[in-house]
């Protein structure tokens, strides 16, 4: 299910503060300068063919949402989705507590061949504990839908400025949120919300408010740092152990 979740039943539980309005968005957003966001990764599920976004956080790791498909391949350094480069095979590592409901909507994709970093393929920084207050002026981006009602993906990357709401108004402890008539939509799932050059969140789902505004929830990356570090370190370990196992057998 590589789409933004439209969970209207949650409206009453998780309500954004009304009164904001935004001029820009990925819905009606601005086209990004080609290759100006070199960490952006286009993701396609090889079985369902559904698409998601993700972002490169190390030569060998992409971060995305756990509700994206379990058979993904990734494309690095994309400008036009009609002219994709060769896909890169990955090993998906969804958060073990994710159960197709809001919460724990985070997945790491371990690249089977690490990326060669260059001008069009590069990493983005993750937050660190002790970073202090997150800047509220953020940016979202993706190749997703340009309309909330109709499936209308963009061939080229689009971006928009969004303002973070106070996290206490988000309703859950592991999300950040923004609100407006425009923002991420279907196909933008898994993309980053970037605040001051740091990827602070992962596009997870949106709800439509009674006032017609859309409230977007982002998985709060900071809350998952221990798991992220554990996975990124341990997959190195696993690799090492696999090697060791093979060598043992050889000898
Ligand atoms: C990016 O894709 C668009 C749409 O196909 C094209 O017009 C533009 O020239 C491309 N830019 C680069 C740098 O490849
Ligand atoms: C950057 O690396 C990607 C693969 O990682 C490759 O497809 C692309 O051509 C490279 N770009 C440049 C400018 O070297
Ligand atoms: C976001 O805000 C910055 C600073 O005000 C501005 O330069 C940029 O064009 C805006 N981006 C979009 C997509 O509107
Ligand atoms: C690996 O673990 C160490 C300490 O346990 C930590 O400081 C480091 O940030 C971790 N590395 C990654 C890539 O997460």
PDB file of C-alpha atoms and ligand atoms in Angstrom:
ATOM      1  CA  UNK A   1       0.000   0.000   0.000  1.00  0.00           C
ATOM      2  CA  UNK A   2       2.265   2.764  -1.180  1.00  0.00           C
ATOM      3  CA  UNK A   3      -0.268   5.529  -0.816  1.00  0.00           C
ATOM      4  CA  UNK A   4      -0.844   8.213   1.743  1.00  0.00           C
ATOM      5  CA  UNK A   5      -3.358   6.976   4.230  1.00  0.00           C
ATOM      6  CA  UNK A   6      -6.688   8.691   4.124  1.00  0.00           C
ATOM      7  CA  UNK A   7      -7.985   7.791   7.520  1.00  0.00           C
ATOM      8  CA  UNK A   8     -11.029   9.902   8.053  1.00  0.00           C
ATOM      9  CA  UNK A   9     -12.079   7.849  11.048  1.00  0.00           C
ATOM     10  CA  UNK A  10      -9.195   9.356  12.959  1.00  0.00           C
ATOM     11  CA  UNK A  11     -10.434  12.888  12.406  1.00  0.00           C
ATOM     12  CA  UNK A  12     -12.113  13.151  15.753  1.00  0.00           C
ATOM     13  CA  UNK A  13      -9.172  11.686  17.630  1.00  0.00           C
ATOM     14  CA  UNK A  14      -6.378  13.598  15.979  1.00  0.00           C
ATOM     15  CA  UNK A  15      -7.363  17.107  15.209  1.00  0.00           C
ATOM     16  CA  UNK A  16      -5.145  19.866  13.882  1.00  0.00           C
ATOM     17  CA  UNK A  17      -5.514  23.442  14.967  1.00  0.00           C
ATOM     18  CA  UNK A  18      -7.632  25.172  12.303  1.00  0.00           C
ATOM     19  CA  UNK A  19      -6.849  28.572  10.880  1.00  0.00           C
ATOM     20  CA  UNK A  20      -3.658  28.016   8.922  1.00  0.00           C
ATOM     21  CA  UNK A  21      -3.532  28.271   5.168  1.00  0.00           C
ATOM     22  CA  UNK A  22      -0.637  27.703   2.824  1.00  0.00           C
ATOM     23  CA  UNK A  23       0.049  28.991  -0.641  1.00  0.00           C
ATOM     24  CA  UNK A  24       2.273  26.197  -1.866  1.00  0.00           C
ATOM     25  CA  UNK A  25       2.235  22.421  -1.786  1.00  0.00           C
ATOM     26  CA  UNK A  26       3.120  19.319  -3.714  1.00  0.00           C
ATOM     27  CA  UNK A  27      -0.528  19.522  -4.607  1.00  0.00           C
ATOM     28  CA  UNK A  28      -0.188  22.693  -6.715  1.00  0.00           C
ATOM     29  CA  UNK A  29       3.453  22.818  -5.572  1.00  0.00           C
ATOM     30  CA  UNK A  30       6.488  24.239  -7.276  1.00  0.00           C
ATOM     31  CA  UNK A  31       8.706  22.141  -9.574  1.00  0.00           C
ATOM     32  CA  UNK A  32      12.093  21.595  -7.923  1.00  0.00           C
ATOM     33  CA  UNK A  33      15.252  22.564  -9.766  1.00  0.00           C
ATOM     34  CA  UNK A  34      16.364  19.251 -11.385  1.00  0.00           C
ATOM     35  CA  UNK A  35      18.705  17.280  -9.091  1.00  0.00           C
ATOM     36  CA  UNK A  36      18.622  19.986  -6.402  1.00  0.00           C
ATOM     37  CA  UNK A  37      17.404  17.396  -3.840  1.00  0.00           C
ATOM     38  CA  UNK A  38      19.966  14.621  -4.507  1.00  0.00           C
ATOM     39  CA  UNK A  39      18.863  12.614  -1.455  1.00  0.00           C
ATOM     40  CA  UNK A  40      15.382  12.026  -2.940  1.00  0.00           C
ATOM     41  CA  UNK A  41      14.703   8.422  -3.942  1.00  0.00           C
ATOM     42  CA  UNK A  42      11.880   7.148  -6.133  1.00  0.00           C
ATOM     43  CA  UNK A  43      10.512   3.789  -4.967  1.00  0.00           C
ATOM     44  CA  UNK A  44       8.390   1.323  -6.896  1.00  0.00           C
ATOM     45  CA  UNK A  45       6.938  -1.936  -5.624  1.00  0.00           C
ATOM     46  CA  UNK A  46       7.741  -4.716  -8.076  1.00  0.00           C
ATOM     47  CA  UNK A  47       4.513  -6.625  -7.250  1.00  0.00           C
ATOM     48  CA  UNK A  48       1.838  -3.971  -6.671  1.00  0.00           C
ATOM     49  CA  UNK A  49       3.574  -1.361  -8.913  1.00  0.00           C
ATOM     50  CA  UNK A  50       2.600   1.296  -6.374  1.00  0.00           C
ATOM     51  CA  UNK A  51       5.038   4.118  -5.814  1.00  0.00           C
ATOM     52  CA  UNK A  52       6.501   5.829  -2.787  1.00  0.00           C
ATOM     53  CA  UNK A  53       9.292   8.256  -2.072  1.00  0.00           C
ATOM     54  CA  UNK A  54      12.245   7.810   0.211  1.00  0.00           C
ATOM     55  CA  UNK A  55      15.528   9.497   1.032  1.00  0.00           C
ATOM     56  CA  UNK A  56      19.125   8.389   1.137  1.00  0.00           C
ATOM     57  CA  UNK A  57      20.625   8.560   4.640  1.00  0.00           C
ATOM     58  CA  UNK A  58      23.833   6.624   4.024  1.00  0.00           C
ATOM     59  CA  UNK A  59      25.490   5.123   0.915  1.00  0.00           C
ATOM     60  CA  UNK A  60      23.712   1.870   1.736  1.00  0.00           C
ATOM     61  CA  UNK A  61      20.440   2.971   3.404  1.00  0.00           C
ATOM     62  CA  UNK A  62      17.220   4.591   2.243  1.00  0.00           C
ATOM     63  CA  UNK A  63      14.537   5.670   4.719  1.00  0.00           C
ATOM     64  CA  UNK A  64      10.835   5.486   3.837  1.00  0.00           C
ATOM     65  CA  UNK A  65       7.416   4.665   5.372  1.00  0.00           C
ATOM     66  CA  UNK A  66       6.568   1.164   6.629  1.00  0.00           C
ATOM     67  CA  UNK A  67       3.181   1.200   4.858  1.00  0.00           C
ATOM     68  CA  UNK A  68       4.979   1.235   1.498  1.00  0.00           C
ATOM     69  CA  UNK A  69       5.237  -2.158  -0.234  1.00  0.00           C
ATOM     70  CA  UNK A  70       7.440  -5.029   0.860  1.00  0.00           C
ATOM     71  CA  UNK A  71       8.909  -5.684  -2.616  1.00  0.00           C
ATOM     72  CA  UNK A  72      10.509  -2.359  -3.427  1.00  0.00           C
ATOM     73  CA  UNK A  73      13.265  -1.358  -5.793  1.00  0.00           C
ATOM     74  CA  UNK A  74      14.730   2.143  -5.600  1.00  0.00           C
ATOM     75  CA  UNK A  75      15.864   4.668  -8.183  1.00  0.00           C
ATOM     76  CA  UNK A  76      18.560   7.191  -7.299  1.00  0.00           C
ATOM     77  CA  UNK A  77      19.243  10.591  -8.842  1.00  0.00           C
ATOM     78  CA  UNK A  78      15.837  10.751 -10.584  1.00  0.00           C
ATOM     79  CA  UNK A  79      14.636  13.824 -12.461  1.00  0.00           C
ATOM     80  CA  UNK A  80      11.863  12.519 -14.727  1.00  0.00           C
ATOM     81  CA  UNK A  81       9.996   9.370 -13.621  1.00  0.00           C
ATOM     82  CA  UNK A  82       9.327   8.515 -17.283  1.00  0.00           C
ATOM     83  CA  UNK A  83      13.088   8.257 -17.811  1.00  0.00           C
ATOM     84  CA  UNK A  84      14.207   6.205 -14.827  1.00  0.00           C
ATOM     85  CA  UNK A  85      17.799   5.065 -14.362  1.00  0.00           C
ATOM     86  CA  UNK A  86      18.569   1.435 -13.551  1.00  0.00           C
ATOM     87  CA  UNK A  87      16.826   0.254 -10.369  1.00  0.00           C
ATOM     88  CA  UNK A  88      18.745  -0.729  -7.248  1.00  0.00           C
ATOM     89  CA  UNK A  89      17.706  -3.858  -5.326  1.00  0.00           C
ATOM     90  CA  UNK A  90      17.097  -3.445  -1.592  1.00  0.00           C
ATOM     91  CA  UNK A  91      16.410  -5.468   1.525  1.00  0.00           C
ATOM     92  CA  UNK A  92      13.386  -3.937   3.349  1.00  0.00           C
ATOM     93  CA  UNK A  93      13.570  -3.537   7.143  1.00  0.00           C
ATOM     94  CA  UNK A  94      10.140  -2.286   8.331  1.00  0.00           C
ATOM     95  CA  UNK A  95       9.761  -1.356  11.997  1.00  0.00           C
ATOM     96  CA  UNK A  96       8.750  -4.626  13.710  1.00  0.00           C
ATOM     97  CA  UNK A  97       5.890  -2.950  15.606  1.00  0.00           C
ATOM     98  CA  UNK A  98       4.223  -1.534  12.497  1.00  0.00           C
ATOM     99  CA  UNK A  99       0.749  -3.087  11.998  1.00  0.00           C
ATOM    100  CA  UNK A 100      -0.928  -1.102   9.174  1.00  0.00           C
ATOM    101  CA  UNK A 101      -2.182   1.490  11.627  1.00  0.00           C
ATOM    102  CA  UNK A 102      -0.736   4.897  12.478  1.00  0.00           C
ATOM    103  CA  UNK A 103       2.438   4.600  14.538  1.00  0.00           C
ATOM    104  CA  UNK A 104       5.799   3.004  13.793  1.00  0.00           C
ATOM    105  CA  UNK A 105       5.400   3.995  10.134  1.00  0.00           C
ATOM    106  CA  UNK A 106       9.106   3.799   9.352  1.00  0.00           C
ATOM    107  CA  UNK A 107      11.137   1.445   7.170  1.00  0.00           C
ATOM    108  CA  UNK A 108      14.789   1.201   6.223  1.00  0.00           C
ATOM    109  CA  UNK A 109      15.840  -0.171   2.851  1.00  0.00           C
ATOM    110  CA  UNK A 110      19.319  -1.633   2.767  1.00  0.00           C
ATOM    111  CA  UNK A 111      20.808  -1.219  -0.692  1.00  0.00           C
ATOM    112  CA  UNK A 112      22.316  -4.430  -2.004  1.00  0.00           C
ATOM    113  CA  UNK A 113      24.817  -2.282  -3.913  1.00  0.00           C
ATOM    114  CA  UNK A 114      25.807   0.892  -2.012  1.00  0.00           C
ATOM    115  CA  UNK A 115      25.321   4.113  -3.979  1.00  0.00           C
ATOM    116  CA  UNK A 116      28.234   6.046  -5.378  1.00  0.00           C
ATOM    117  CA  UNK A 117      27.701   9.568  -4.103  1.00  0.00           C
ATOM    118  CA  UNK A 118      28.008  12.383  -6.613  1.00  0.00           C
ATOM    119  CA  UNK A 119      26.295  15.633  -7.609  1.00  0.00           C
ATOM    120  CA  UNK A 120      22.931  13.974  -8.301  1.00  0.00           C
ATOM    121  CA  UNK A 121      23.001  11.252  -5.623  1.00  0.00           C
ATOM    122  CA  UNK A 122      23.725  12.256  -2.040  1.00  0.00           C
ATOM    123  CA  UNK A 123      22.605  11.765   1.552  1.00  0.00           C
ATOM    124  CA  UNK A 124      20.566  13.948   3.902  1.00  0.00           C
ATOM    125  CA  UNK A 125      21.313  14.411   7.594  1.00  0.00           C
ATOM    126  CA  UNK A 126      19.119  12.830  10.264  1.00  0.00           C
ATOM    127  CA  UNK A 127      18.370  14.597  13.553  1.00  0.00           C
ATOM    128  CA  UNK A 128      20.504  13.882  16.611  1.00  0.00           C
ATOM    129  CA  UNK A 129      19.478  13.730  20.249  1.00  0.00           C
ATOM    130  CA  UNK A 130      20.213  17.081  21.859  1.00  0.00           C
ATOM    131  CA  UNK A 131      19.695  19.013  18.599  1.00  0.00           C
ATOM    132  CA  UNK A 132      17.240  21.279  20.412  1.00  0.00           C
ATOM    133  CA  UNK A 133      14.068  22.813  19.002  1.00  0.00           C
ATOM    134  CA  UNK A 134      13.124  21.855  15.424  1.00  0.00           C
ATOM    135  CA  UNK A 135      12.740  24.751  13.014  1.00  0.00           C
ATOM    136  CA  UNK A 136       9.030  25.098  12.206  1.00  0.00           C
ATOM    137  CA  UNK A 137       9.701  26.202   8.630  1.00  0.00           C
ATOM    138  CA  UNK A 138      10.014  23.023   6.644  1.00  0.00           C
ATOM    139  CA  UNK A 139       9.779  21.672   3.143  1.00  0.00           C
ATOM    140  CA  UNK A 140       8.087  18.582   1.710  1.00  0.00           C
ATOM    141  CA  UNK A 141       8.802  17.110  -1.707  1.00  0.00           C
ATOM    142  CA  UNK A 142       7.866  14.217  -3.923  1.00  0.00           C
ATOM    143  CA  UNK A 143       6.719  12.834  -7.256  1.00  0.00           C
ATOM    144  CA  UNK A 144       3.232  12.181  -5.855  1.00  0.00           C
ATOM    145  CA  UNK A 145      -0.221  13.380  -6.743  1.00  0.00           C
ATOM    146  CA  UNK A 146      -0.868  16.987  -7.692  1.00  0.00           C
ATOM    147  CA  UNK A 147      -4.467  16.743  -6.548  1.00  0.00           C
ATOM    148  CA  UNK A 148      -6.022  15.329  -3.364  1.00  0.00           C
ATOM    149  CA  UNK A 149      -9.034  13.824  -5.162  1.00  0.00           C
ATOM    150  CA  UNK A 150      -7.508  12.435  -8.342  1.00  0.00           C
ATOM    151  CA  UNK A 151      -4.431  10.293  -8.855  1.00  0.00           C
ATOM    152  CA  UNK A 152      -2.160  12.623 -10.824  1.00  0.00           C
ATOM    153  CA  UNK A 153       1.493  11.894 -10.127  1.00  0.00           C
ATOM    154  CA  UNK A 154       4.138  14.366 -11.225  1.00  0.00           C
ATOM    155  CA  UNK A 155       6.835  13.311 -13.704  1.00  0.00           C
ATOM    156  CA  UNK A 156       9.263  15.721 -12.078  1.00  0.00           C
ATOM    157  CA  UNK A 157      10.000  16.389  -8.426  1.00  0.00           C
ATOM    158  CA  UNK A 158       7.858  19.054  -6.747  1.00  0.00           C
ATOM    159  CA  UNK A 159       8.294  20.771  -3.412  1.00  0.00           C
ATOM    160  CA  UNK A 160       6.432  23.042  -1.031  1.00  0.00           C
ATOM    161  CA  UNK A 161       7.007  24.962   2.168  1.00  0.00           C
ATOM    162  CA  UNK A 162       4.971  23.833   5.153  1.00  0.00           C
ATOM    163  CA  UNK A 163       4.823  24.985   8.764  1.00  0.00           C
ATOM    164  CA  UNK A 164       4.983  22.442  11.563  1.00  0.00           C
ATOM    165  CA  UNK A 165       2.205  22.602  14.121  1.00  0.00           C
ATOM    166  CA  UNK A 166       2.950  22.136  17.791  1.00  0.00           C
ATOM    167  CA  UNK A 167       3.512  18.428  18.225  1.00  0.00           C
ATOM    168  CA  UNK A 168       1.157  18.379  21.216  1.00  0.00           C
ATOM    169  CA  UNK A 169      -1.681  19.128  18.775  1.00  0.00           C
ATOM    170  CA  UNK A 170      -0.827  16.127  16.655  1.00  0.00           C
ATOM    171  CA  UNK A 171      -2.541  13.651  18.928  1.00  0.00           C
ATOM    172  CA  UNK A 172       0.199  11.007  18.912  1.00  0.00           C
ATOM    173  CA  UNK A 173       3.644  11.066  20.448  1.00  0.00           C
ATOM    174  CA  UNK A 174       5.482   9.794  17.402  1.00  0.00           C
ATOM    175  CA  UNK A 175       4.282  12.260  14.762  1.00  0.00           C
ATOM    176  CA  UNK A 176       4.919  15.762  13.528  1.00  0.00           C
ATOM    177  CA  UNK A 177       2.170  17.462  11.537  1.00  0.00           C
ATOM    178  CA  UNK A 178       1.376  20.257   9.139  1.00  0.00           C
ATOM    179  CA  UNK A 179      -1.926  21.542   7.860  1.00  0.00           C
ATOM    180  CA  UNK A 180      -3.340  23.293   4.817  1.00  0.00           C
ATOM    181  CA  UNK A 181      -5.269  23.009   1.590  1.00  0.00           C
ATOM    182  CA  UNK A 182      -2.161  21.765  -0.170  1.00  0.00           C
ATOM    183  CA  UNK A 183       0.705  19.446   0.794  1.00  0.00           C
ATOM    184  CA  UNK A 184       1.828  15.860   0.255  1.00  0.00           C
ATOM    185  CA  UNK A 185      -0.730  13.525  -1.347  1.00  0.00           C
ATOM    186  CA  UNK A 186      -0.949  10.014  -2.787  1.00  0.00           C
ATOM    187  CA  UNK A 187       2.477   8.789  -3.916  1.00  0.00           C
ATOM    188  CA  UNK A 188       4.369  11.201  -1.655  1.00  0.00           C
ATOM    189  CA  UNK A 189       4.407   8.689   1.200  1.00  0.00           C
ATOM    190  CA  UNK A 190       7.811   7.897   2.594  1.00  0.00           C
ATOM    191  CA  UNK A 191       9.304  11.211   1.504  1.00  0.00           C
ATOM    192  CA  UNK A 192      11.010  13.502   3.997  1.00  0.00           C
ATOM    193  CA  UNK A 193       9.893  16.676   5.728  1.00  0.00           C
ATOM    194  CA  UNK A 194      13.073  18.727   5.760  1.00  0.00           C
ATOM    195  CA  UNK A 195      13.538  21.442   8.373  1.00  0.00           C
ATOM    196  CA  UNK A 196      16.801  23.400   8.284  1.00  0.00           C
ATOM    197  CA  UNK A 197      18.584  20.839   6.055  1.00  0.00           C
ATOM    198  CA  UNK A 198      17.696  17.963   8.394  1.00  0.00           C
ATOM    199  CA  UNK A 199      15.149  15.219   7.586  1.00  0.00           C
ATOM    200  CA  UNK A 200      12.914  15.436  10.666  1.00  0.00           C
ATOM    201  CA  UNK A 201       9.976  13.325   9.536  1.00  0.00           C
ATOM    202  CA  UNK A 202       8.606  10.798   7.042  1.00  0.00           C
ATOM    203  CA  UNK A 203       5.353  11.513   5.155  1.00  0.00           C
ATOM    204  CA  UNK A 204       2.893   9.018   6.653  1.00  0.00           C
ATOM    205  CA  UNK A 205      -0.787   9.886   6.110  1.00  0.00           C
ATOM    206  CA  UNK A 206      -3.280  12.702   5.924  1.00  0.00           C
ATOM    207  CA  UNK A 207      -6.799  13.358   7.050  1.00  0.00           C
ATOM    208  CA  UNK A 208      -9.296  15.872   5.764  1.00  0.00           C
ATOM    209  CA  UNK A 209     -10.648  18.223   8.383  1.00  0.00           C
ATOM    210  CA  UNK A 210     -14.248  19.341   8.596  1.00  0.00           C
ATOM    211  CA  UNK A 211     -13.114  22.799   7.418  1.00  0.00           C
ATOM    212  CA  UNK A 212     -11.750  21.288   4.159  1.00  0.00           C
ATOM    213  CA  UNK A 213      -8.106  21.609   5.200  1.00  0.00           C
ATOM    214  CA  UNK A 214      -5.783  18.604   5.077  1.00  0.00           C
ATOM    215  CA  UNK A 215      -3.712  17.581   8.054  1.00  0.00           C
ATOM    216  CA  UNK A 216      -0.553  15.636   7.208  1.00  0.00           C
ATOM    217  CA  UNK A 217       1.204  13.390   9.725  1.00  0.00           C
ATOM    218  CA  UNK A 218       4.923  12.650   9.541  1.00  0.00           C
ATOM    219  CA  UNK A 219       6.683   9.917  11.498  1.00  0.00           C
ATOM    220  CA  UNK A 220       8.950  11.776  13.945  1.00  0.00           C
ATOM    221  CA  UNK A 221      12.392  10.382  13.115  1.00  0.00           C
ATOM    222  CA  UNK A 222      13.965  11.531  16.387  1.00  0.00           C
ATOM    223  CA  UNK A 223      11.719   9.086  18.295  1.00  0.00           C
ATOM    224  CA  UNK A 224      13.169   6.167  16.347  1.00  0.00           C
ATOM    225  CA  UNK A 225      16.884   6.989  16.529  1.00  0.00           C
ATOM    226  CA  UNK A 226      17.802   4.036  18.770  1.00  0.00           C
ATOM    227  CA  UNK A 227      16.072   1.587  16.387  1.00  0.00           C
ATOM    228  CA  UNK A 228      17.586   3.287  13.329  1.00  0.00           C
ATOM    229  CA  UNK A 229      21.105   3.201  14.758  1.00  0.00           C
ATOM    230  CA  UNK A 230      20.633  -0.354  15.876  1.00  0.00           C
ATOM    231  CA  UNK A 231      19.511  -1.496  12.406  1.00  0.00           C
ATOM    232  CA  UNK A 232      22.177   0.452  10.551  1.00  0.00           C
ATOM    233  CA  UNK A 233      24.903  -0.861  12.787  1.00  0.00           C
ATOM    234  CA  UNK A 234      23.624  -4.400  13.056  1.00  0.00           C
ATOM    235  CA  UNK A 235      23.190  -4.917   9.335  1.00  0.00           C
ATOM    236  CA  UNK A 236      26.916  -4.263   9.061  1.00  0.00           C
ATOM    237  CA  UNK A 237      27.304  -6.852  11.760  1.00  0.00           C
ATOM    238  CA  UNK A 238      25.001  -9.294   9.963  1.00  0.00           C
ATOM    239  CA  UNK A 239      27.005  -8.847   6.796  1.00  0.00           C
ATOM    240  CA  UNK A 240      30.149  -9.551   8.748  1.00  0.00           C
ATOM    241  CA  UNK A 241      28.586 -12.628  10.325  1.00  0.00           C
ATOM    242  CA  UNK A 242      27.365 -13.970   6.992  1.00  0.00           C
ATOM    243  CA  UNK A 243      30.867 -13.594   5.683  1.00  0.00           C
ATOM    244  CA  UNK A 244      32.306 -15.290   8.720  1.00  0.00           C
ATOM    245  CA  UNK A 245      29.812 -18.144   8.302  1.00  0.00           C
ATOM    246  CA  UNK A 246      30.780 -18.630   4.668  1.00  0.00           C
ATOM    247  CA  UNK A 247      34.463 -18.589   5.492  1.00  0.00           C
ATOM    248  CA  UNK A 248      33.917 -21.072   8.302  1.00  0.00           C
ATOM    249  CA  UNK A 249      32.243 -23.440   5.876  1.00  0.00           C
ATOM    250  CA  UNK A 250      34.979 -22.982   3.312  1.00  0.00           C
ATOM    251  CA  UNK A 251      37.609 -23.896   5.871  1.00  0.00           C
TER     252      UNK A 251
HETATM  253  C1  LIG B   1      14.105  16.944 -16.132  1.00  0.00           C
HETATM  254  O1  LIG B   1      12.914  16.422 -16.688  1.00  0.00           O
HETATM  255  C2  LIG B   1      12.152  17.385 -17.385  1.00  0.00           C
HETATM  256  C3  LIG B   1      10.857  16.695 -17.857  1.00  0.00           C
HETATM  257  O2  LIG B   1      11.131  15.645 -18.733  1.00  0.00           O
HETATM  258  C4  LIG B   1      12.944  17.954 -18.543  1.00  0.00           C
HETATM  259  O3  LIG B   1      12.202  18.973 -19.183  1.00  0.00           O
HETATM  260  C5  LIG B   1      14.249  18.547 -18.004  1.00  0.00           C
HETATM  261  O4  LIG B   1      15.058  18.969 -19.082  1.00  0.00           O
HETATM  262  C6  LIG B   1      15.003  17.505 -17.194  1.00  0.00           C
HETATM  263  N1  LIG B   1      16.176  18.138 -16.616  1.00  0.00           N
HETATM  264  C7  LIG B   1      17.355  17.519 -16.510  1.00  0.00           C
HETATM  265  C8  LIG B   1      18.462  18.298 -15.910  1.00  0.00           C
HETATM  266  O5  LIG B   1      17.510  16.352 -16.828  1.00  0.00           O
HETATM  267  C1  LIG B   2      25.720   9.590 -10.015  1.00  0.00           C
HETATM  268  O1  LIG B   2      25.555   8.236  -9.618  1.00  0.00           O
HETATM  269  C2  LIG B   2      24.429   7.599 -10.190  1.00  0.00           C
HETATM  270  C3  LIG B   2      24.342   6.196  -9.632  1.00  0.00           C
HETATM  271  O2  LIG B   2      24.632   6.152  -8.282  1.00  0.00           O
HETATM  272  C4  LIG B   2      24.556   7.564 -11.704  1.00  0.00           C
HETATM  273  O3  LIG B   2      23.391   6.993 -12.258  1.00  0.00           O
HETATM  274  C5  LIG B   2      24.733   8.971 -12.232  1.00  0.00           C
HETATM  275  O4  LIG B   2      24.986   8.922 -13.605  1.00  0.00           O
HETATM  276  C6  LIG B   2      25.881   9.670 -11.526  1.00  0.00           C
HETATM  277  N1  LIG B   2      25.924  11.067 -11.927  1.00  0.00           N
HETATM  278  C7  LIG B   2      27.052  11.712 -12.201  1.00  0.00           C
HETATM  279  C8  LIG B   2      26.906  13.149 -12.539  1.00  0.00           C
HETATM  280  O5  LIG B   2      28.146  11.155 -12.157  1.00  0.00           O
HETATM  281  C1  LIG B   3      10.025  28.362   0.400  1.00  0.00           C
HETATM  282  O1  LIG B   3      10.436  29.494   1.115  1.00  0.00           O
HETATM  283  C2  LIG B   3      11.694  30.014   0.675  1.00  0.00           C
HETATM  284  C3  LIG B   3      12.069  31.139   1.619  1.00  0.00           C
HETATM  285  O2  LIG B   3      11.004  31.994   1.841  1.00  0.00           O
HETATM  286  C4  LIG B   3      11.545  30.465  -0.761  1.00  0.00           C
HETATM  287  O3  LIG B   3      12.787  30.975  -1.243  1.00  0.00           O
HETATM  288  C5  LIG B   3      11.137  29.281  -1.639  1.00  0.00           C
HETATM  289  O4  LIG B   3      10.914  29.659  -2.962  1.00  0.00           O
HETATM  290  C6  LIG B   3       9.862  28.642  -1.085  1.00  0.00           C
HETATM  291  N1  LIG B   3       9.602  27.416  -1.789  1.00  0.00           N
HETATM  292  C7  LIG B   3       8.445  27.154  -2.379  1.00  0.00           C
HETATM  293  C8  LIG B   3       8.315  25.824  -3.044  1.00  0.00           C
HETATM  294  O5  LIG B   3       7.519  27.935  -2.390  1.00  0.00           O
HETATM  295  C1  LIG B   4      26.368   2.702  15.859  1.00  0.00           C
HETATM  296  O1  LIG B   4      26.361   2.604  17.272  1.00  0.00           O
HETATM  297  C2  LIG B   4      27.086   3.613  17.927  1.00  0.00           C
HETATM  298  C3  LIG B   4      27.103   3.331  19.431  1.00  0.00           C
HETATM  299  O2  LIG B   4      26.322   2.270  19.786  1.00  0.00           O
HETATM  300  C4  LIG B   4      26.496   4.973  17.642  1.00  0.00           C
HETATM  301  O3  LIG B   4      27.210   5.990  18.275  1.00  0.00           O
HETATM  302  C5  LIG B   4      26.499   5.198  16.145  1.00  0.00           C
HETATM  303  O4  LIG B   4      25.842   6.397  15.847  1.00  0.00           O
HETATM  304  C6  LIG B   4      25.820   4.055  15.433  1.00  0.00           C
HETATM  305  N1  LIG B   4      25.999   4.204  14.004  1.00  0.00           N
HETATM  306  C7  LIG B   4      24.977   4.354  13.184  1.00  0.00           C
HETATM  307  C8  LIG B   4      25.296   4.495  11.751  1.00  0.00           C
HETATM  308  O5  LIG B   4      23.842   4.386  13.561  1.00  0.00           O
END
